[in-house]
PDB file of N, CA and C in Angstrom:
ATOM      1  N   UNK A   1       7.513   1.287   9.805  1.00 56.00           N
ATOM      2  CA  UNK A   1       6.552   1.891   8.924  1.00 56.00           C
ATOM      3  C   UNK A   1       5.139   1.392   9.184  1.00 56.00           C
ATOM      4  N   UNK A   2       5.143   0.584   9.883  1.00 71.00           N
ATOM      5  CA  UNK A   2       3.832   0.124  10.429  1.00 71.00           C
ATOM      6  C   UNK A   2       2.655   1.096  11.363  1.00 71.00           C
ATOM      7  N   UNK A   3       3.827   1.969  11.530  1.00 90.00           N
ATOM      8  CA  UNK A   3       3.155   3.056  12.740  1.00 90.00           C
ATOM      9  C   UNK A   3       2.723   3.826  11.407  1.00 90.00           C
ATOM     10  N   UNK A   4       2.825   4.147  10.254  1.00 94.00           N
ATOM     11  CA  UNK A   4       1.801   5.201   9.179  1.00 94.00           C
ATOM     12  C   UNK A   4       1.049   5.036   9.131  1.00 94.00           C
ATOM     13  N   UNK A   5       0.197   6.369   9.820  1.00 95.00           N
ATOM     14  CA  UNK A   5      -1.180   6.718   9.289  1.00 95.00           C
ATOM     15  C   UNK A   5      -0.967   7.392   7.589  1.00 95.00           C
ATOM     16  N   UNK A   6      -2.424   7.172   7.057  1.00 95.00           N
ATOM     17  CA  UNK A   6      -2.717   8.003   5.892  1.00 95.00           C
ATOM     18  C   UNK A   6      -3.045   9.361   5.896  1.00 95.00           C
ATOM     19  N   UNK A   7      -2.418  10.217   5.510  1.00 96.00           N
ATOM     20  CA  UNK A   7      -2.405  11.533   4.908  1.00 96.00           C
ATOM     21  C   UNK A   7      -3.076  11.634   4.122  1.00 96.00           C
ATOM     22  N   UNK A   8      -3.398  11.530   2.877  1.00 96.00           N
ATOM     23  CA  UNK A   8      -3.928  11.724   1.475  1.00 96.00           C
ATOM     24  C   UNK A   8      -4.068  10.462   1.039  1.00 96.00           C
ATOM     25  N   UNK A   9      -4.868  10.916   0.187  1.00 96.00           N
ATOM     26  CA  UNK A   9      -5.666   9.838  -1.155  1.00 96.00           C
ATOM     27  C   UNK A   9      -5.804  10.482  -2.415  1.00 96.00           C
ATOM     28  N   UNK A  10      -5.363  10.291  -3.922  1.00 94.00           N
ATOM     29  CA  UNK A  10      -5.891  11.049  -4.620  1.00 94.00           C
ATOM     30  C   UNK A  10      -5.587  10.198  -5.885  1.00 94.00           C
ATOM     31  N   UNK A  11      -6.544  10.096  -7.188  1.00 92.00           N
ATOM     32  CA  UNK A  11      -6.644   9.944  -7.988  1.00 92.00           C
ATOM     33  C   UNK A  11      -6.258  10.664  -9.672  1.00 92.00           C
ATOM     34  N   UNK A  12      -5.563  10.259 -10.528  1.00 91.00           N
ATOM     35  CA  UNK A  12      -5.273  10.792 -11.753  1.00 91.00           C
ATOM     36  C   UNK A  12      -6.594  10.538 -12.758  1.00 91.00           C
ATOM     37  N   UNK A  13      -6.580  12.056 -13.394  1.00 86.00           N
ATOM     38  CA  UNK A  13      -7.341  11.999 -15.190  1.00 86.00           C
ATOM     39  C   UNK A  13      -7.152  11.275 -16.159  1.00 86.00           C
ATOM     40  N   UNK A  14      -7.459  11.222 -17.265  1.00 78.00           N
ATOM     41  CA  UNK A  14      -7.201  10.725 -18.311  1.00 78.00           C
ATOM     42  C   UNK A  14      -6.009  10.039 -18.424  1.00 78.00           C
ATOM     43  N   UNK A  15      -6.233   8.738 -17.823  1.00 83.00           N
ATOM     44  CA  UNK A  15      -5.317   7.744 -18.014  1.00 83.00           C
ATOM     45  C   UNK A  15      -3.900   7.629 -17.629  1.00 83.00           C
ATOM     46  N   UNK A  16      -3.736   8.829 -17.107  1.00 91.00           N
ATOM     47  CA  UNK A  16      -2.655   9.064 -16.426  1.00 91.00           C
ATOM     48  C   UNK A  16      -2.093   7.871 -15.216  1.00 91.00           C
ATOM     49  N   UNK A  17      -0.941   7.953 -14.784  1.00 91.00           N
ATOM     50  CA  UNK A  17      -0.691   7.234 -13.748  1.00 91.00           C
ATOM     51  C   UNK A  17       0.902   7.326 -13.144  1.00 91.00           C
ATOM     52  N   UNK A  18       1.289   7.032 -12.017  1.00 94.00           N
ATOM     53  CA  UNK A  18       2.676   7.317 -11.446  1.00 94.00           C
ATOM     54  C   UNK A  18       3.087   6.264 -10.876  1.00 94.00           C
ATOM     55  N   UNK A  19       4.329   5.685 -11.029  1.00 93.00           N
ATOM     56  CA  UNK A  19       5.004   4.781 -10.405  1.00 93.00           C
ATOM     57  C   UNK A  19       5.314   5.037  -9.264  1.00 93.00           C
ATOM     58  N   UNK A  20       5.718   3.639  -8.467  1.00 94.00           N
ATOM     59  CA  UNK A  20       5.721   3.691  -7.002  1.00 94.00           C
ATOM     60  C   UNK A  20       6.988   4.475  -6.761  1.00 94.00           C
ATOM     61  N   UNK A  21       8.096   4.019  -7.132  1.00 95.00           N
ATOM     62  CA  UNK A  21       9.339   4.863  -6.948  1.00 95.00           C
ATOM     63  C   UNK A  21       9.573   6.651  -7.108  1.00 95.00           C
ATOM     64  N   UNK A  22       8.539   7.016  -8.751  1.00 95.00           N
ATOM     65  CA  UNK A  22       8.327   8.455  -8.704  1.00 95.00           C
ATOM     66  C   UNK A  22       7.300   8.860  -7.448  1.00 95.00           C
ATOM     67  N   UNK A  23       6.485   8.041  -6.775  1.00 96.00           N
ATOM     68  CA  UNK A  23       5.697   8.433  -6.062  1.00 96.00           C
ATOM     69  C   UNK A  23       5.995   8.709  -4.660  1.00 96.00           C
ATOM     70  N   UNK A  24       6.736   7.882  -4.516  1.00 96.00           N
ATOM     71  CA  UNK A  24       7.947   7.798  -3.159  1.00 96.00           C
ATOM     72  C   UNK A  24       8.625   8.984  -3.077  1.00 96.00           C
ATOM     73  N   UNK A  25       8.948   9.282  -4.354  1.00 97.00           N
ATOM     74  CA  UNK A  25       9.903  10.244  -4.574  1.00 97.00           C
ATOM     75  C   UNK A  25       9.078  12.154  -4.138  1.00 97.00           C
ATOM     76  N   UNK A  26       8.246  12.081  -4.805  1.00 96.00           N
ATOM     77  CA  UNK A  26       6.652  12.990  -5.233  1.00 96.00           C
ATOM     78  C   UNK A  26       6.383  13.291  -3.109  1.00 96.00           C
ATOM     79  N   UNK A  27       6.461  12.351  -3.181  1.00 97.00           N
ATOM     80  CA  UNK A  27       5.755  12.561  -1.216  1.00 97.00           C
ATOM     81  C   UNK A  27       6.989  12.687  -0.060  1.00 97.00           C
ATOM     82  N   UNK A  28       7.628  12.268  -0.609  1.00 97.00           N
ATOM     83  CA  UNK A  28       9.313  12.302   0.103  1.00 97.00           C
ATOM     84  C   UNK A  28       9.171  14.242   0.366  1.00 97.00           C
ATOM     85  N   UNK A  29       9.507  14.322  -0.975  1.00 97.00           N
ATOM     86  CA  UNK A  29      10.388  15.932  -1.400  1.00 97.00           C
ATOM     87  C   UNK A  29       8.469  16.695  -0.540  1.00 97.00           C
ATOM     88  N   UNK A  30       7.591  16.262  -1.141  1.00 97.00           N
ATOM     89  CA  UNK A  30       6.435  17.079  -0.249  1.00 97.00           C
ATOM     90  C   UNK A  30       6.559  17.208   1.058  1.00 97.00           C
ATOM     91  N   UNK A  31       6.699  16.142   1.781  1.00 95.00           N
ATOM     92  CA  UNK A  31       6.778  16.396   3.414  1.00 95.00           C
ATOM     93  C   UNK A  31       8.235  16.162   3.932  1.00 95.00           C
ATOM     94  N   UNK A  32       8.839  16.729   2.920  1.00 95.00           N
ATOM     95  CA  UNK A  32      10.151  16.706   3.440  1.00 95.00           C
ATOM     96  C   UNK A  32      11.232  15.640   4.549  1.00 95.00           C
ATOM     97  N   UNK A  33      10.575  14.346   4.515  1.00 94.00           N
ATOM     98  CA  UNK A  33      10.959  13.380   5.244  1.00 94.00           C
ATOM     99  C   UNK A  33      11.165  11.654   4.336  1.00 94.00           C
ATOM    100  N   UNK A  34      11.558  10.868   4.467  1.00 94.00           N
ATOM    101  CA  UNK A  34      11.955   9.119   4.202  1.00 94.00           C
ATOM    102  C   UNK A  34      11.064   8.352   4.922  1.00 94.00           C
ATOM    103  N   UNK A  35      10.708   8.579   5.948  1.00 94.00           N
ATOM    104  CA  UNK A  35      10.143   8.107   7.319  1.00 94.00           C
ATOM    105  C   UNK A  35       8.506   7.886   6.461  1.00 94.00           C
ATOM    106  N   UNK A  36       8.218   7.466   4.954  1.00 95.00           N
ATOM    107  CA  UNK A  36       7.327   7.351   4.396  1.00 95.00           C
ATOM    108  C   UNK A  36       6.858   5.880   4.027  1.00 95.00           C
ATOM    109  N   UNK A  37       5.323   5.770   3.230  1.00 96.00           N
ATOM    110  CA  UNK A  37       5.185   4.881   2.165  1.00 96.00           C
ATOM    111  C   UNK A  37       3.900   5.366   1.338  1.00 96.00           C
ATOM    112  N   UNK A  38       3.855   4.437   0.748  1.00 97.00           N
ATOM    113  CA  UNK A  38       2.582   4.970  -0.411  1.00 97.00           C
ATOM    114  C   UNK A  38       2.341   3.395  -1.046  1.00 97.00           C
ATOM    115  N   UNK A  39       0.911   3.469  -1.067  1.00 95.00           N
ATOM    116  CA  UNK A  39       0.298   2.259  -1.745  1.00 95.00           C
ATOM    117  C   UNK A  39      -0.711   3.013  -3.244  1.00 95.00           C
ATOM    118  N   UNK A  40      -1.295   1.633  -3.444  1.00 94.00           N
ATOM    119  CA  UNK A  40      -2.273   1.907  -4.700  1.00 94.00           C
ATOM    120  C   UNK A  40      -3.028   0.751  -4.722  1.00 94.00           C
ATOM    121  N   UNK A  41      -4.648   1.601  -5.140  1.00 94.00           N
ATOM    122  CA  UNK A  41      -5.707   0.638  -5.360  1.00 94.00           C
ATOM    123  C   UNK A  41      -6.669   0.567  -6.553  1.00 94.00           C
ATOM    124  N   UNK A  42      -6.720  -0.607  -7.128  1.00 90.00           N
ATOM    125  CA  UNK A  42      -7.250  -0.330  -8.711  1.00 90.00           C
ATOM    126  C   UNK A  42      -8.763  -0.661  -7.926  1.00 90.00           C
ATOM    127  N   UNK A  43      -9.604   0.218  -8.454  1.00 86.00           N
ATOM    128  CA  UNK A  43     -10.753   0.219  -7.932  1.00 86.00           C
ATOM    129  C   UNK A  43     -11.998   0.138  -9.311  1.00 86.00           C
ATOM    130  N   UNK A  44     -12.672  -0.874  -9.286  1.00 86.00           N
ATOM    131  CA  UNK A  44     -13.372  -1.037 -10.541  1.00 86.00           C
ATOM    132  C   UNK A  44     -15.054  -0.709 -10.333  1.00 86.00           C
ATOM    133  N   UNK A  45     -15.296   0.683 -11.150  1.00 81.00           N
ATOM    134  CA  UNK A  45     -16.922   0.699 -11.165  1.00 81.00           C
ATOM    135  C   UNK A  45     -17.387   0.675 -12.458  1.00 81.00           C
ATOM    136  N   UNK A  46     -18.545  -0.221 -12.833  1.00 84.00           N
ATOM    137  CA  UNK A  46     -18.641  -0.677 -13.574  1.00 84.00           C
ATOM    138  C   UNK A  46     -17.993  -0.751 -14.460  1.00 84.00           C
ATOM    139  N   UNK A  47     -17.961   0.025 -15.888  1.00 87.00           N
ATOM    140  CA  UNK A  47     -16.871  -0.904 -16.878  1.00 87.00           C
ATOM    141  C   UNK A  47     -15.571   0.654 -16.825  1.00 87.00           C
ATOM    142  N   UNK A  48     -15.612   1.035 -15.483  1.00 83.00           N
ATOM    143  CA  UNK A  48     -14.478   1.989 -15.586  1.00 83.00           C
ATOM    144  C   UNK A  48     -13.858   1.399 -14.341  1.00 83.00           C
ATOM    145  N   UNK A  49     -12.368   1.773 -14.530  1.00 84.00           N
ATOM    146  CA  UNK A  49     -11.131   1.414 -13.606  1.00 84.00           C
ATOM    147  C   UNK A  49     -10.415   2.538 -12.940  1.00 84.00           C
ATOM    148  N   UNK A  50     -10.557   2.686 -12.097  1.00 86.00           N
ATOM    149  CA  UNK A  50      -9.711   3.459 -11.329  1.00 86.00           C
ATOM    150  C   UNK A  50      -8.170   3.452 -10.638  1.00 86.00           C
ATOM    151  N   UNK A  51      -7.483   4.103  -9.999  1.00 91.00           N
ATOM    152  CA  UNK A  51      -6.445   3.819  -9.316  1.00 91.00           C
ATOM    153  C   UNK A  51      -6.140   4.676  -8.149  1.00 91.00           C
ATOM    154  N   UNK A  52      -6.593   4.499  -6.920  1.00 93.00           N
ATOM    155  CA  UNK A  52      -6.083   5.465  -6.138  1.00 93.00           C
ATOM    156  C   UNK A  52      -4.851   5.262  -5.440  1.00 93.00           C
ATOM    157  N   UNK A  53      -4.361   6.382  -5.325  1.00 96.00           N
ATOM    158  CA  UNK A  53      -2.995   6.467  -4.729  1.00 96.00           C
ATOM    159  C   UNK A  53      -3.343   6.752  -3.248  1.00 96.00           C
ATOM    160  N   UNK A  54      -2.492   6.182  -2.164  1.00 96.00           N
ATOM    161  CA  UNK A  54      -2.427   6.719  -0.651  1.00 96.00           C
ATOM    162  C   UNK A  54      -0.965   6.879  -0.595  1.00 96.00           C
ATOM    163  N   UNK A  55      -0.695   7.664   0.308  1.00 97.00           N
ATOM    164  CA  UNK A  55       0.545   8.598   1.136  1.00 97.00           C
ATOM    165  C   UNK A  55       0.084   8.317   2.155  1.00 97.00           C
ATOM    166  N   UNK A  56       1.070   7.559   3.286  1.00 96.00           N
ATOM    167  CA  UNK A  56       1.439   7.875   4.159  1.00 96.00           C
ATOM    168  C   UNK A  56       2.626   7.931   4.880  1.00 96.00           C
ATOM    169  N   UNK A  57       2.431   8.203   6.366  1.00 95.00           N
ATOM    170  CA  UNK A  57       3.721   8.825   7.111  1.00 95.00           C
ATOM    171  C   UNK A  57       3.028   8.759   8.441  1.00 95.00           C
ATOM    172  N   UNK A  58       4.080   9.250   9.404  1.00 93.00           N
ATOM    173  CA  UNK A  58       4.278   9.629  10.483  1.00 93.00           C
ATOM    174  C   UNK A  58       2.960  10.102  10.960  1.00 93.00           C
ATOM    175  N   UNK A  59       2.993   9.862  12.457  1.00 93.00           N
ATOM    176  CA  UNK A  59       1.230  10.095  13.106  1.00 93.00           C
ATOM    177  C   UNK A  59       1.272  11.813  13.560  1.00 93.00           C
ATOM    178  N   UNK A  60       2.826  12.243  13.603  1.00 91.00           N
ATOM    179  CA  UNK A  60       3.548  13.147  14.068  1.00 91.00           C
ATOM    180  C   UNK A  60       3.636  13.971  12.587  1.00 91.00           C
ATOM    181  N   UNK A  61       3.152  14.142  11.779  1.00 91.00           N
ATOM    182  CA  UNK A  61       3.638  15.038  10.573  1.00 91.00           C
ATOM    183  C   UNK A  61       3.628  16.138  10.808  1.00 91.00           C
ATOM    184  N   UNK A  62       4.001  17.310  10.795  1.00 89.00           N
ATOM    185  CA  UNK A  62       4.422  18.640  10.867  1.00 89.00           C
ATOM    186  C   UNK A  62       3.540  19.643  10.173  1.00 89.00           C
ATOM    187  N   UNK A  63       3.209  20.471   9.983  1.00 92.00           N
ATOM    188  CA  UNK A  63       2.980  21.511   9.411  1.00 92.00           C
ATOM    189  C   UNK A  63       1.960  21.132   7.666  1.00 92.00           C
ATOM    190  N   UNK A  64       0.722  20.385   8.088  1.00 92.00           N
ATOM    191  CA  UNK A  64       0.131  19.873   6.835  1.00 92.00           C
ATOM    192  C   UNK A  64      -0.231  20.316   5.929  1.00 92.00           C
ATOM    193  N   UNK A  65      -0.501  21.613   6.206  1.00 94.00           N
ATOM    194  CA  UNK A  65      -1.166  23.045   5.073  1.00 94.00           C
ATOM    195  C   UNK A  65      -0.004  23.313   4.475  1.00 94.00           C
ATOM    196  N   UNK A  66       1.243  23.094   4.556  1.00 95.00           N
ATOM    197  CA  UNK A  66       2.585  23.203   3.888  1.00 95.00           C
ATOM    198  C   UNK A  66       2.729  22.151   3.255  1.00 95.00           C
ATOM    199  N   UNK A  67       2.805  20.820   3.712  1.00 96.00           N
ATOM    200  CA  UNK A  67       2.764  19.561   2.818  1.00 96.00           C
ATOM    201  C   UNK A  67       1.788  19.732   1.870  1.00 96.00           C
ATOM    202  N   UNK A  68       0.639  19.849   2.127  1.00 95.00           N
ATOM    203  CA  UNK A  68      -0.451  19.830   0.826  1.00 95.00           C
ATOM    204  C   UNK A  68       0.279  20.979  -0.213  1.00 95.00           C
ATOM    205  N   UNK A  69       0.504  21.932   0.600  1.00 96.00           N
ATOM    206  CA  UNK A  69       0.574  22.965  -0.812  1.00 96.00           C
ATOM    207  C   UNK A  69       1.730  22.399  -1.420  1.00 96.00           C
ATOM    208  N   UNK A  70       2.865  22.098  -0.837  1.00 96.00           N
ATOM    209  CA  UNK A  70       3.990  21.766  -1.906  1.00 96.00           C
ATOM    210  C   UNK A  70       3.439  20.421  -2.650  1.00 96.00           C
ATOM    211  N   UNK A  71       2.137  19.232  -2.315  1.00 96.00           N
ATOM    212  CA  UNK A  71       2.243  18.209  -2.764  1.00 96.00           C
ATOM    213  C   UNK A  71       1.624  18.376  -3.956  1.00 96.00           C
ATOM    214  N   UNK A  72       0.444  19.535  -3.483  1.00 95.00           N
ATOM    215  CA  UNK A  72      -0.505  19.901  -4.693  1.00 95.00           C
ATOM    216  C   UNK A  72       0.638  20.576  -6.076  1.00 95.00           C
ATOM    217  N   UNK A  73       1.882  21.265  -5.683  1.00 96.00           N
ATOM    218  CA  UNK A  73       2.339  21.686  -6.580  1.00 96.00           C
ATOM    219  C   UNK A  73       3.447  20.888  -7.064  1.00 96.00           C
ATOM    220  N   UNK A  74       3.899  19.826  -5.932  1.00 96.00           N
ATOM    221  CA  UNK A  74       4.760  19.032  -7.044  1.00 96.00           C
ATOM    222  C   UNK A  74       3.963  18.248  -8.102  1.00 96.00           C
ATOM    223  N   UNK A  75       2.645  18.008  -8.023  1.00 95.00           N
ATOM    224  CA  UNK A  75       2.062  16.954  -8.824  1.00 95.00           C
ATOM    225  C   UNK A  75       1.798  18.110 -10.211  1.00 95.00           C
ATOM    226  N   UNK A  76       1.166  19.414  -9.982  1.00 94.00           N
ATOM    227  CA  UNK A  76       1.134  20.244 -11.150  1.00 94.00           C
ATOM    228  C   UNK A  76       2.332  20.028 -12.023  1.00 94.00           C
ATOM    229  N   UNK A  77       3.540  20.608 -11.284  1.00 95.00           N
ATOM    230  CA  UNK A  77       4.761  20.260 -12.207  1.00 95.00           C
ATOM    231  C   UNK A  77       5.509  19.137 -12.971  1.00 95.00           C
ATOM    232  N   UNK A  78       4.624  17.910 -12.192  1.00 94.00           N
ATOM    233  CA  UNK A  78       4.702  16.652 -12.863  1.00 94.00           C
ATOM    234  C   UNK A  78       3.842  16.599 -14.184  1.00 94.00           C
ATOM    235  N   UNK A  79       2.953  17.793 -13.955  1.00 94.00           N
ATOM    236  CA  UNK A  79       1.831  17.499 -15.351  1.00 94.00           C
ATOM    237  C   UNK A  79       0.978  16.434 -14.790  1.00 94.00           C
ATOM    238  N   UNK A  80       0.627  15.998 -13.280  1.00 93.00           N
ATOM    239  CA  UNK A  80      -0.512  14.800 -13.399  1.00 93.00           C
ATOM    240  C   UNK A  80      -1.660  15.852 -12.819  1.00 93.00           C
ATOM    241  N   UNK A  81      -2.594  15.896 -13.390  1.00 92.00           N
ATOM    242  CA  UNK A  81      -3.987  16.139 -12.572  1.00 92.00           C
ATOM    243  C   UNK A  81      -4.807  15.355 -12.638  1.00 92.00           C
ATOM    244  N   UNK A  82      -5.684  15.610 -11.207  1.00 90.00           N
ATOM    245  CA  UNK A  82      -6.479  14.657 -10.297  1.00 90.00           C
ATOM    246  C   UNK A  82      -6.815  15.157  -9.859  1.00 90.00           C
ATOM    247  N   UNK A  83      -7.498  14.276  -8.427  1.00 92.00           N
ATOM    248  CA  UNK A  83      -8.196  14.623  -7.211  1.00 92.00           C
ATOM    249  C   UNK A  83      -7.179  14.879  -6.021  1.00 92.00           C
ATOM    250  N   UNK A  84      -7.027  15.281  -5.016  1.00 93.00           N
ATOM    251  CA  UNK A  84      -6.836  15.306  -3.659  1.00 93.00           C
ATOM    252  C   UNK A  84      -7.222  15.382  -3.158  1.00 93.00           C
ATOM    253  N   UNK A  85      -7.233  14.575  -1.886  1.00 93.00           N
ATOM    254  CA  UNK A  85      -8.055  14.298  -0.440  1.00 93.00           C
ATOM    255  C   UNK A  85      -7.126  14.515   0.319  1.00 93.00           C
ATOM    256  N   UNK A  86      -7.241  14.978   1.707  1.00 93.00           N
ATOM    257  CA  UNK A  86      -7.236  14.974   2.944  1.00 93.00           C
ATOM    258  C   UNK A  86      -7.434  14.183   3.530  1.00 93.00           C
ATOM    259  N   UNK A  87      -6.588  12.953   3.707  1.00 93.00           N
ATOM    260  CA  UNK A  87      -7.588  12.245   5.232  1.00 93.00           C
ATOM    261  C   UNK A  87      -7.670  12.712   6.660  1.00 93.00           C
ATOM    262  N   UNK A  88      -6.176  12.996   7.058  1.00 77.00           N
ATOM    263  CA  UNK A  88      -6.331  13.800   8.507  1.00 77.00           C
ATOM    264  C   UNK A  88      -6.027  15.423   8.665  1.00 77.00           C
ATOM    265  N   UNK A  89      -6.557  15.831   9.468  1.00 63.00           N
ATOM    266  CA  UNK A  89      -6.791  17.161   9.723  1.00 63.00           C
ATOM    267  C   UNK A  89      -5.327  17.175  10.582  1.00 63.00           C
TER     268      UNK A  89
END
């Protein structure tokens, strides 16, 4: 797992937030592969706190305009909204 690049970055609203295991789970079923991981970073600007989430995987990922759309829609159906980023094209 050392060979993962980052895919995405994205942040939750109102206080929201996802565990590592649902998140594992959330990016698994999106790019349809195990061959994953996902971190998180509490990021502090001034007296607000953040948390961003990263996904990654494989340098080799498949078909990304398909991953995003299913990732963008598993997170709708989770009820979390946020941001999404793109890191690689």
């Amino acid at each position: 797992m050392k060979n993962h690049v980052e895919w995405f970055k994205f942040h939750l609203r109102n206080g929201q937030s996802i565990g590592p295991s649902a998140l594992r789970a959330l990016w698994a079923d999106a790019c349809g592969t195990l061959d994953i991981s996902v971190s998180r970073n509490v990021q502090t600007l001034g007296p607000h706190t953040t948390t961003v989430y990263s996904l990654h995987g494989s340098p080799r990922l498949q078909n990304l305009a398909m991953v995003e759309n299913r990732l963008r829609g598993l997170l709708e159906q989770s009820k979390l909204v946020g941001s999404l980023t793109v890191i690689r094209h």
